[in-house]
Amino acid sequence: KRIIRTNTCDALSESNVVQIVVRPQALAAFRIISTQTCAPFMLAPNMVEATLYPTRNSNYQWFINGVSIGTGNIFPGYYVAAGTDSVAITLKAISLYGCANDSVTYVIRTSTPPQPSFTVSDTSGCVPLQVSFNNTTQHITGIQYFWNFGNGITSVQAQPGSILYQLHPNGGDTAYTVQLMAITACDTVTATKIIRLNGRPRASFIPVRTTGCSPFTVELSNNTHGTNNTYTWTFGDGSTPFITNSLQQVQHTYITGVQTTYPIQLVATNQCGSDTTSYNLVVSPNNIQLNLTVNGNELTGCAPHSVRFINASHNANSFTWNFNDGNTAVTFNNDDTVVHSFLQAGTYNVSVRAVNSCSDTTIARTIVVYGKPSAQFTLSNNNVCIGDTITTATNTQAVSTVWRWSNTTSNLRTPAITFSTSGTHQVQLIAANAYPSGVICADTVVRNVQVVTLRSGNIQVNDSVSNCAPFQLQYANATLAAAGTTQWLLNSNLINANTSGTHTIQNNGSYWLQMIHTTNGGCTYKDSIRIRLQATTGTWTYQSGTICNNTPVRFNAQTNGADSIRWYFGDGNVQTTTQATVFHT
């Protein structure tokens, strides 16, 4: 009610009674679990709880950063994206009575999650490997770090420096996972890198079997440790080495005719080095493939006949040869050529027996050997003068005989031979027989003949020494030579051109008689003889003076050209002697 007093009326005047109701204003209030968290995150309805004032508020409206996201007394939820620094949550309470609305705002601060990163000096290499680590994470207040280098070493230093990686106890290549953990109140984030350490490979392989029969295919399993390896397989049989980068099983086939030990070797190589291992594989022959070949032109021939037996067999350990001429042989090579000479004519069935530990087999080849004639001849003379005739003789039994000398060939049985030049000449006889198979067997014999241009002649004279001049010299050519011309020279002067003659020497002296006989074939015969003509001369002395009766007197002769001395002493006595001194009484 109202009570009114006026200046006019001093008394109080009361109005009728009016009731006034005062309503409360709207009140906004809510609570959140935390006002600081990490983005991104989901702001769920149960994380924001409104305080309800049902006597004041009729409704509630929710805002995020000033943008309405829903109405009602339950928070509708909101996803806070990454990179958001803060979120302002506003609750607006709508008055139940139309009074003034109320609102309240809370700000949720978001923390930036860490983003760890780091670099390494090497991500791969050969052990031992020194690796340097550099932390490149953007710094956040309160951030902490934890390093795990994968090899049992850890660190909480922001910059740990360098770590030395050694060969793993198990050997081979190793991959180490390096972790950098960045820790904040908001989150823990891990960055990783792989460090691959390569050790020198450890070569290892296993053959499925180490013995077998030819042809034997061996399977080899490569168990080598390490990566990026190159594998070189050598099989010990002269084949080309097999090079691969794969660990796949390797197969190789051995074919051998004799038991053979093959060294199989594996060399594993990478950038850090190499390693070698090997096994010995014993391969024995299996079935025999006996192949024996003789060249067609050697199936027949003339004794002595040499034949090449070409052995191209497989899988045999030994070969026993029977040449059917009394000779045998044993060989051990499958790929071989055996040479045998058949000395006598005949048909030879040559057999070869091949043997290994599994089986044996025999093969044969027929060889026909023909006899060849024996070339023989004689010459009437093998030391002649040019133009002289040489007669030949032969008892060679052959279908064909061919003679050759100088530039002459003759098919006569016994030709006559002459030579027109001096020197050593050959006379050749080729004797040959032809057989139905087409084989011609020949034998050759050669004789040497010495041919000269000058020979010694033979002079016959009646005397070569005479004391009497004039002297009639009688001479004749006694040389046994072919017909020709003869010249006679006395002291180089031609005196005759006949085979004989006479010549008178008028004066004493020494003379050379020379004969030159030239045959019609060109051979020259020479001879000479000295002719001496000289009269006897001399003087004598004796012991002079008175000679007593019966005392011998000495007589001494000095002669020239005398054969004997005849003394006439004047008392009827005569003495002939060859002595120069005599005594007479």
CSV table of C-alpha atoms in Angstrom, one decimal, residues 141-488:
chain,number,residue,atom,x,y,z
A,141,THR,CA,59.2,-25.6,-21.5
A,142,GLY,CA,59.4,-28.6,-19.2
A,143,ILE,CA,60.2,-31.1,-21.9
A,144,GLN,CA,62.3,-34.1,-21.0
A,145,TYR,CA,64.1,-36.6,-23.2
A,146,PHE,CA,64.9,-40.3,-23.0
A,147,TRP,CA,67.2,-42.0,-25.5
A,148,ASN,CA,67.2,-45.7,-26.2
A,149,PHE,CA,70.0,-46.6,-28.7
A,150,GLY,CA,68.8,-50.2,-29.2
A,151,ASN,CA,72.0,-51.8,-28.0
A,152,GLY,CA,71.3,-51.6,-24.3
A,153,ILE,CA,72.6,-48.1,-23.9
A,154,THR,CA,70.2,-45.3,-22.8
A,155,SER,CA,70.6,-41.6,-22.1
A,156,VAL,CA,68.5,-38.7,-20.7
A,157,GLN,CA,70.7,-36.0,-22.2
A,158,ALA,CA,69.2,-33.7,-24.7
A,159,GLN,CA,72.4,-34.2,-26.9
A,160,PRO,CA,73.9,-37.6,-26.1
A,161,GLY,CA,76.9,-37.2,-28.5
A,162,SER,CA,78.1,-40.4,-30.3
A,163,ILE,CA,77.6,-44.1,-29.6
A,164,LEU,CA,80.0,-46.9,-30.8
A,165,TYR,CA,78.2,-49.9,-32.2
A,166,GLN,CA,80.0,-53.2,-32.0
A,167,LEU,CA,79.3,-56.5,-33.8
A,168,HIS,CA,76.3,-58.3,-32.4
A,169,PRO,CA,77.2,-61.4,-30.4
A,170,ASN,CA,75.2,-63.5,-32.8
A,171,GLY,CA,77.2,-62.1,-35.7
A,172,GLY,CA,75.9,-61.1,-39.1
A,173,ASP,CA,74.0,-57.9,-39.9
A,174,THR,CA,72.0,-56.2,-37.2
A,175,ALA,CA,69.3,-53.5,-37.3
A,176,TYR,CA,69.1,-51.3,-34.1
A,177,THR,CA,66.0,-49.2,-33.5
A,178,VAL,CA,67.0,-45.9,-31.9
A,179,GLN,CA,64.2,-44.2,-29.9
A,180,LEU,CA,64.0,-40.6,-28.8
A,181,MET,CA,61.2,-40.0,-26.3
A,182,ALA,CA,60.0,-36.4,-25.8
A,183,ILE,CA,58.1,-36.2,-22.5
A,184,THR,CA,55.8,-33.3,-21.5
A,185,ALA,CA,52.9,-32.9,-19.0
A,186,CYS,CA,50.6,-33.2,-22.0
A,187,ASP,CA,52.1,-36.2,-23.8
A,188,THR,CA,55.0,-38.5,-24.5
A,189,VAL,CA,55.9,-38.8,-28.2
A,190,THR,CA,58.6,-41.1,-29.6
A,191,ALA,CA,60.7,-40.6,-32.8
A,192,THR,CA,62.6,-43.6,-34.2
A,193,LYS,CA,65.4,-44.4,-36.7
A,194,ILE,CA,67.0,-47.6,-37.8
A,195,ILE,CA,70.7,-48.1,-37.7
A,196,ARG,CA,71.8,-51.0,-39.8
A,197,LEU,CA,75.2,-52.5,-39.0
A,198,ASN,CA,76.8,-54.7,-41.5
A,199,GLY,CA,79.4,-57.2,-40.3
A,200,ARG,CA,81.9,-59.2,-42.4
A,201,PRO,CA,79.8,-62.1,-43.7
A,202,ARG,CA,80.1,-65.5,-42.1
A,203,ALA,CA,80.0,-67.9,-45.0
A,204,SER,CA,78.0,-71.1,-44.3
A,205,PHE,CA,76.4,-73.7,-46.5
A,206,ILE,CA,75.3,-77.3,-46.2
A,207,PRO,CA,75.2,-79.8,-49.0
A,208,VAL,CA,72.3,-82.2,-48.8
A,209,ARG,CA,74.7,-85.0,-49.5
A,210,THR,CA,78.5,-85.2,-49.8
A,211,THR,CA,78.7,-88.4,-51.9
A,212,GLY,CA,76.8,-89.5,-55.0
A,213,CYS,CA,76.9,-91.3,-58.3
A,214,SER,CA,77.5,-89.5,-61.6
A,215,PRO,CA,75.7,-87.7,-62.9
A,216,PHE,CA,75.1,-86.4,-59.4
A,217,THR,CA,73.2,-83.2,-58.8
A,218,VAL,CA,74.1,-81.7,-55.4
A,219,GLU,CA,71.8,-79.3,-53.6
A,220,LEU,CA,73.5,-76.6,-51.6
A,221,SER,CA,71.7,-74.6,-48.9
A,222,ASN,CA,73.2,-71.1,-48.2
A,223,ASN,CA,73.1,-70.3,-44.5
A,224,THR,CA,75.4,-67.3,-44.6
A,225,HIS,CA,74.8,-64.5,-42.1
A,226,GLY,CA,74.6,-60.9,-43.4
A,227,THR,CA,72.9,-58.8,-46.0
A,228,ASN,CA,73.9,-57.2,-49.2
A,229,ASN,CA,76.2,-60.2,-49.7
A,230,THR,CA,77.6,-61.4,-53.0
A,231,TYR,CA,78.1,-65.2,-53.2
A,232,THR,CA,80.7,-66.8,-55.4
A,233,TRP,CA,80.3,-70.6,-55.8
A,234,THR,CA,83.1,-72.7,-57.3
A,235,PHE,CA,82.4,-76.3,-57.8
A,236,GLY,CA,85.9,-77.8,-58.3
A,237,ASP,CA,85.2,-79.3,-61.7
A,238,GLY,CA,86.5,-76.5,-63.8
A,239,SER,CA,83.1,-75.0,-64.5
A,240,THR,CA,82.5,-71.3,-64.5
A,241,PRO,CA,82.0,-69.9,-61.0
A,242,PHE,CA,78.4,-69.1,-60.2
A,243,ILE,CA,77.9,-65.6,-58.7
A,244,THR,CA,74.6,-64.5,-57.1
A,245,ASN,CA,73.2,-62.2,-54.5
A,246,SER,CA,70.5,-64.7,-53.5
A,247,LEU,CA,70.4,-67.1,-50.6
A,248,GLN,CA,68.3,-69.5,-52.6
A,249,GLN,CA,69.4,-73.1,-52.9
A,250,VAL,CA,72.0,-73.8,-55.5
A,251,GLN,CA,72.2,-76.9,-57.6
A,252,HIS,CA,75.1,-78.2,-59.6
A,253,THR,CA,75.5,-81.4,-61.6
A,254,TYR,CA,78.7,-83.5,-61.6
A,255,ILE,CA,79.5,-85.9,-64.4
A,256,THR,CA,82.6,-88.0,-64.1
A,257,GLY,CA,84.0,-91.2,-65.3
A,258,VAL,CA,86.2,-91.9,-62.3
A,259,GLN,CA,85.7,-91.4,-58.7
A,260,THR,CA,86.6,-87.8,-58.1
A,261,THR,CA,86.8,-85.5,-55.1
A,262,TYR,CA,85.4,-82.1,-55.9
A,263,PRO,CA,86.1,-79.2,-53.4
A,264,ILE,CA,83.0,-77.0,-53.3
A,265,GLN,CA,83.8,-73.5,-52.1
A,266,LEU,CA,81.6,-70.6,-51.1
A,267,VAL,CA,83.0,-67.1,-50.8
A,268,ALA,CA,80.6,-64.5,-49.3
A,269,THR,CA,81.6,-60.9,-49.9
A,270,ASN,CA,80.1,-57.5,-48.9
A,271,GLN,CA,81.4,-54.0,-48.3
A,272,CYS,CA,82.8,-55.1,-45.0
A,273,GLY,CA,84.9,-58.0,-46.2
A,274,SER,CA,84.7,-61.6,-47.2
A,275,ASP,CA,84.6,-65.1,-45.7
A,276,THR,CA,85.2,-68.6,-47.2
A,277,THR,CA,84.0,-72.1,-46.4
A,278,SER,CA,84.2,-75.3,-48.3
A,279,TYR,CA,83.1,-79.0,-48.4
A,280,ASN,CA,84.6,-81.9,-50.3
A,281,LEU,CA,82.2,-83.8,-52.5
A,282,VAL,CA,83.0,-87.4,-53.7
A,283,VAL,CA,81.3,-88.4,-57.0
A,284,SER,CA,81.5,-91.9,-58.3
A,285,PRO,CA,80.7,-93.0,-61.9
A,286,ASN,CA,77.4,-94.7,-62.6
A,287,ASN,CA,76.4,-96.3,-66.0
A,288,ILE,CA,79.2,-96.5,-68.5
A,289,GLN,CA,78.8,-94.9,-71.9
A,290,LEU,CA,81.6,-96.6,-73.9
A,291,ASN,CA,82.5,-94.6,-77.0
A,292,LEU,CA,85.5,-95.7,-79.1
A,293,THR,CA,86.3,-94.1,-82.4
A,294,VAL,CA,89.0,-94.7,-85.0
A,295,ASN,CA,89.6,-92.3,-87.8
A,296,GLY,CA,88.5,-93.8,-91.1
A,297,ASN,CA,91.9,-93.5,-92.7
A,298,GLU,CA,93.4,-95.5,-89.8
A,299,LEU,CA,91.1,-98.5,-90.0
A,300,THR,CA,93.5,-99.9,-92.7
A,301,GLY,CA,97.2,-99.2,-93.2
A,302,CYS,CA,100.6,-100.5,-93.9
A,303,ALA,CA,102.9,-102.2,-91.4
A,304,PRO,CA,104.1,-100.7,-89.2
A,305,HIS,CA,100.7,-99.1,-88.8
A,306,SER,CA,100.0,-96.6,-86.0
A,307,VAL,CA,96.4,-96.2,-85.0
A,308,ARG,CA,94.9,-93.6,-82.7
A,309,PHE,CA,92.0,-95.0,-80.6
A,310,ILE,CA,89.9,-92.1,-79.5
A,311,ASN,CA,88.2,-92.8,-76.2
A,312,ALA,CA,85.2,-90.5,-75.6
A,313,SER,CA,83.5,-92.6,-72.9
A,314,HIS,CA,81.8,-91.6,-69.7
A,315,ASN,CA,81.5,-92.9,-66.2
A,316,ALA,CA,84.2,-95.6,-66.4
A,317,ASN,CA,87.0,-96.0,-63.8
A,318,SER,CA,89.4,-98.1,-66.0
A,319,PHE,CA,89.8,-99.4,-69.5
A,320,THR,CA,91.5,-102.7,-70.4
A,321,TRP,CA,92.8,-102.8,-74.0
A,322,ASN,CA,93.6,-105.9,-76.0
A,323,PHE,CA,95.2,-105.1,-79.3
A,324,ASN,CA,95.1,-108.8,-80.4
A,325,ASP,CA,98.8,-108.7,-81.3
A,326,GLY,CA,100.0,-109.9,-78.0
A,327,ASN,CA,100.0,-106.4,-76.4
A,328,THR,CA,97.6,-105.1,-73.8
A,329,ALA,CA,97.2,-101.9,-71.8
A,330,VAL,CA,95.2,-100.4,-69.0
A,331,THR,CA,94.2,-96.7,-68.9
A,332,PHE,CA,92.1,-94.7,-66.5
A,333,ASN,CA,91.0,-91.5,-68.4
A,334,ASN,CA,87.5,-91.4,-70.1
A,335,ASP,CA,88.6,-88.7,-72.4
A,336,ASP,CA,91.7,-90.1,-73.9
A,337,THR,CA,93.5,-91.0,-77.0
A,338,VAL,CA,95.5,-94.3,-77.0
A,339,VAL,CA,98.1,-94.8,-79.8
A,340,HIS,CA,99.2,-98.3,-80.8
A,341,SER,CA,101.5,-99.5,-83.5
A,342,PHE,CA,100.9,-102.8,-85.3
A,343,LEU,CA,104.2,-104.0,-86.5
A,344,GLN,CA,103.1,-107.0,-88.6
A,345,ALA,CA,100.5,-107.4,-91.4
A,346,GLY,CA,97.2,-109.0,-90.3
A,347,THR,CA,93.6,-108.4,-89.2
A,348,TYR,CA,93.4,-107.3,-85.6
A,349,ASN,CA,90.1,-107.4,-83.6
A,350,VAL,CA,90.9,-104.7,-80.9
A,351,SER,CA,88.7,-104.9,-77.8
A,352,VAL,CA,88.3,-102.4,-74.9
A,353,ARG,CA,86.6,-103.4,-71.6
A,354,ALA,CA,85.4,-100.4,-69.5
A,355,VAL,CA,84.7,-101.0,-65.8
A,356,ASN,CA,83.4,-99.0,-62.9
A,357,SER,CA,81.9,-99.9,-59.5
A,358,CYS,CA,78.5,-100.4,-61.0
A,359,SER,CA,79.0,-102.1,-64.3
A,360,ASP,CA,81.3,-103.0,-67.2
A,361,THR,CA,81.0,-103.2,-71.0
A,362,THR,CA,83.1,-104.1,-73.9
A,363,ILE,CA,83.5,-102.7,-77.4
A,364,ALA,CA,85.6,-103.8,-80.4
A,365,ARG,CA,87.1,-102.3,-83.5
A,366,THR,CA,88.7,-104.2,-86.5
A,367,ILE,CA,92.1,-103.0,-87.8
A,368,VAL,CA,93.5,-104.4,-91.1
A,369,VAL,CA,97.3,-104.0,-91.6
A,370,TYR,CA,98.9,-104.8,-94.9
A,371,GLY,CA,102.5,-105.7,-95.5
A,372,LYS,CA,104.6,-103.5,-97.5
A,373,PRO,CA,107.5,-104.5,-99.8
A,374,SER,CA,111.1,-104.3,-98.7
A,375,ALA,CA,112.9,-102.0,-101.2
A,376,GLN,CA,116.5,-103.2,-101.7
A,377,PHE,CA,119.0,-102.6,-104.5
A,378,THR,CA,122.7,-102.6,-105.2
A,379,LEU,CA,124.9,-100.4,-107.4
A,380,SER,CA,127.8,-101.5,-109.4
A,381,ASN,CA,129.8,-98.6,-108.1
A,382,ASN,CA,129.0,-95.8,-105.6
A,383,ASN,CA,132.2,-93.8,-106.2
A,384,VAL,CA,132.3,-92.8,-109.9
A,385,CYS,CA,133.4,-90.0,-112.2
A,386,ILE,CA,131.0,-87.9,-114.1
A,387,GLY,CA,129.7,-89.7,-117.1
A,388,ASP,CA,130.4,-93.1,-115.7
A,389,THR,CA,127.6,-95.7,-116.0
A,390,ILE,CA,126.3,-97.3,-112.9
A,391,THR,CA,124.4,-100.5,-113.2
A,392,THR,CA,121.6,-101.3,-110.8
A,393,ALA,CA,120.3,-104.6,-109.4
A,394,THR,CA,117.3,-105.4,-107.2
A,395,ASN,CA,115.4,-108.4,-105.9
A,396,THR,CA,112.5,-106.3,-104.5
A,397,GLN,CA,109.2,-108.1,-104.8
A,398,ALA,CA,106.7,-105.3,-105.6
A,399,VAL,CA,104.0,-104.4,-108.1
A,400,SER,CA,105.6,-101.1,-108.8
A,401,THR,CA,109.2,-99.9,-108.7
A,402,VAL,CA,110.2,-96.3,-109.3
A,403,TRP,CA,113.8,-95.1,-109.4
A,404,ARG,CA,114.8,-91.5,-108.9
A,405,TRP,CA,118.2,-89.8,-109.2
A,406,SER,CA,119.1,-86.2,-109.9
A,407,ASN,CA,116.2,-85.0,-112.0
A,408,THR,CA,115.5,-88.4,-113.5
A,409,THR,CA,112.7,-90.8,-112.8
A,410,SER,CA,112.6,-94.3,-114.2
A,411,ASN,CA,110.1,-97.2,-114.0
A,412,LEU,CA,112.6,-99.7,-115.4
A,413,ARG,CA,113.4,-102.7,-113.3
A,414,THR,CA,117.2,-102.1,-113.4
A,415,PRO,CA,118.0,-98.8,-115.1
A,416,ALA,CA,121.6,-97.6,-115.9
A,417,ILE,CA,122.5,-94.4,-114.1
A,418,THR,CA,124.9,-91.6,-115.0
A,419,PHE,CA,125.6,-88.3,-113.4
A,420,SER,CA,126.7,-85.1,-115.2
A,421,THR,CA,127.8,-83.1,-112.1
A,422,SER,CA,130.1,-83.8,-109.3
A,423,GLY,CA,129.1,-84.1,-105.6
A,424,THR,CA,127.1,-86.4,-103.4
A,425,HIS,CA,124.1,-87.7,-105.3
A,426,GLN,CA,121.2,-89.9,-104.1
A,427,VAL,CA,119.7,-92.9,-105.8
A,428,GLN,CA,116.2,-93.7,-104.6
A,429,LEU,CA,114.1,-96.8,-105.1
A,430,ILE,CA,110.4,-96.7,-104.2
A,431,ALA,CA,108.7,-100.1,-104.2
A,432,ALA,CA,104.9,-100.2,-103.8
A,433,ASN,CA,102.0,-102.6,-103.6
A,434,ALA,CA,98.3,-101.6,-104.0
A,435,TYR,CA,95.5,-103.4,-102.1
A,436,PRO,CA,91.8,-103.7,-102.9
A,437,SER,CA,90.9,-101.4,-100.1
A,438,GLY,CA,92.7,-98.6,-101.9
A,439,VAL,CA,95.7,-98.7,-99.5
A,440,ILE,CA,99.1,-98.4,-101.2
A,441,CYS,CA,102.0,-99.6,-99.2
A,442,ALA,CA,105.4,-98.4,-100.2
A,443,ASP,CA,109.0,-98.7,-99.0
A,444,THR,CA,111.8,-96.5,-100.0
A,445,VAL,CA,115.6,-97.0,-99.8
A,446,VAL,CA,118.3,-94.5,-100.7
A,447,ARG,CA,121.9,-95.0,-101.6
A,448,ASN,CA,124.5,-92.2,-101.8
A,449,VAL,CA,126.9,-92.0,-104.8
A,450,GLN,CA,130.0,-89.9,-104.8
A,451,VAL,CA,130.7,-88.3,-108.2
A,452,VAL,CA,134.0,-86.7,-109.0
A,453,THR,CA,135.4,-84.9,-112.1
A,454,LEU,CA,139.0,-86.2,-111.8
A,455,ARG,CA,140.6,-89.6,-111.3
A,456,SER,CA,144.1,-91.0,-111.3
A,457,GLY,CA,145.2,-92.6,-114.6
A,458,ASN,CA,147.8,-95.2,-115.3
A,459,ILE,CA,150.9,-94.7,-117.5
A,460,GLN,CA,152.9,-97.6,-118.8
A,461,VAL,CA,156.5,-96.8,-120.1
A,462,ASN,CA,159.4,-99.0,-121.2
A,463,ASP,CA,161.8,-97.4,-118.7
A,464,SER,CA,161.9,-94.3,-116.6
A,465,VAL,CA,165.7,-94.3,-115.9
A,466,SER,CA,168.4,-94.6,-118.6
A,467,ASN,CA,172.0,-93.7,-118.8
A,468,CYS,CA,172.1,-93.4,-122.5
A,469,ALA,CA,170.9,-90.7,-124.7
A,470,PRO,CA,169.3,-90.6,-127.1
A,471,PHE,CA,166.6,-92.7,-125.5
A,472,GLN,CA,163.5,-94.0,-127.2
A,473,LEU,CA,160.6,-93.7,-124.8
A,474,GLN,CA,157.7,-96.1,-125.3
A,475,TYR,CA,154.4,-95.2,-123.5
A,476,ALA,CA,150.8,-96.4,-123.3
A,477,ASN,CA,147.5,-95.5,-121.5
A,478,ALA,CA,146.8,-98.4,-119.1
A,479,THR,CA,143.9,-96.6,-117.4
A,480,LEU,CA,140.7,-98.7,-117.1
A,481,ALA,CA,138.4,-95.9,-118.3
A,482,ALA,CA,135.7,-95.4,-120.8
A,483,ALA,CA,136.5,-94.3,-124.3
A,484,GLY,CA,137.6,-90.8,-124.9
A,485,THR,CA,140.6,-88.7,-125.9
A,486,THR,CA,144.1,-88.9,-124.6
A,487,GLN,CA,146.8,-86.3,-124.6
A,488,TRP,CA,150.6,-86.8,-123.9
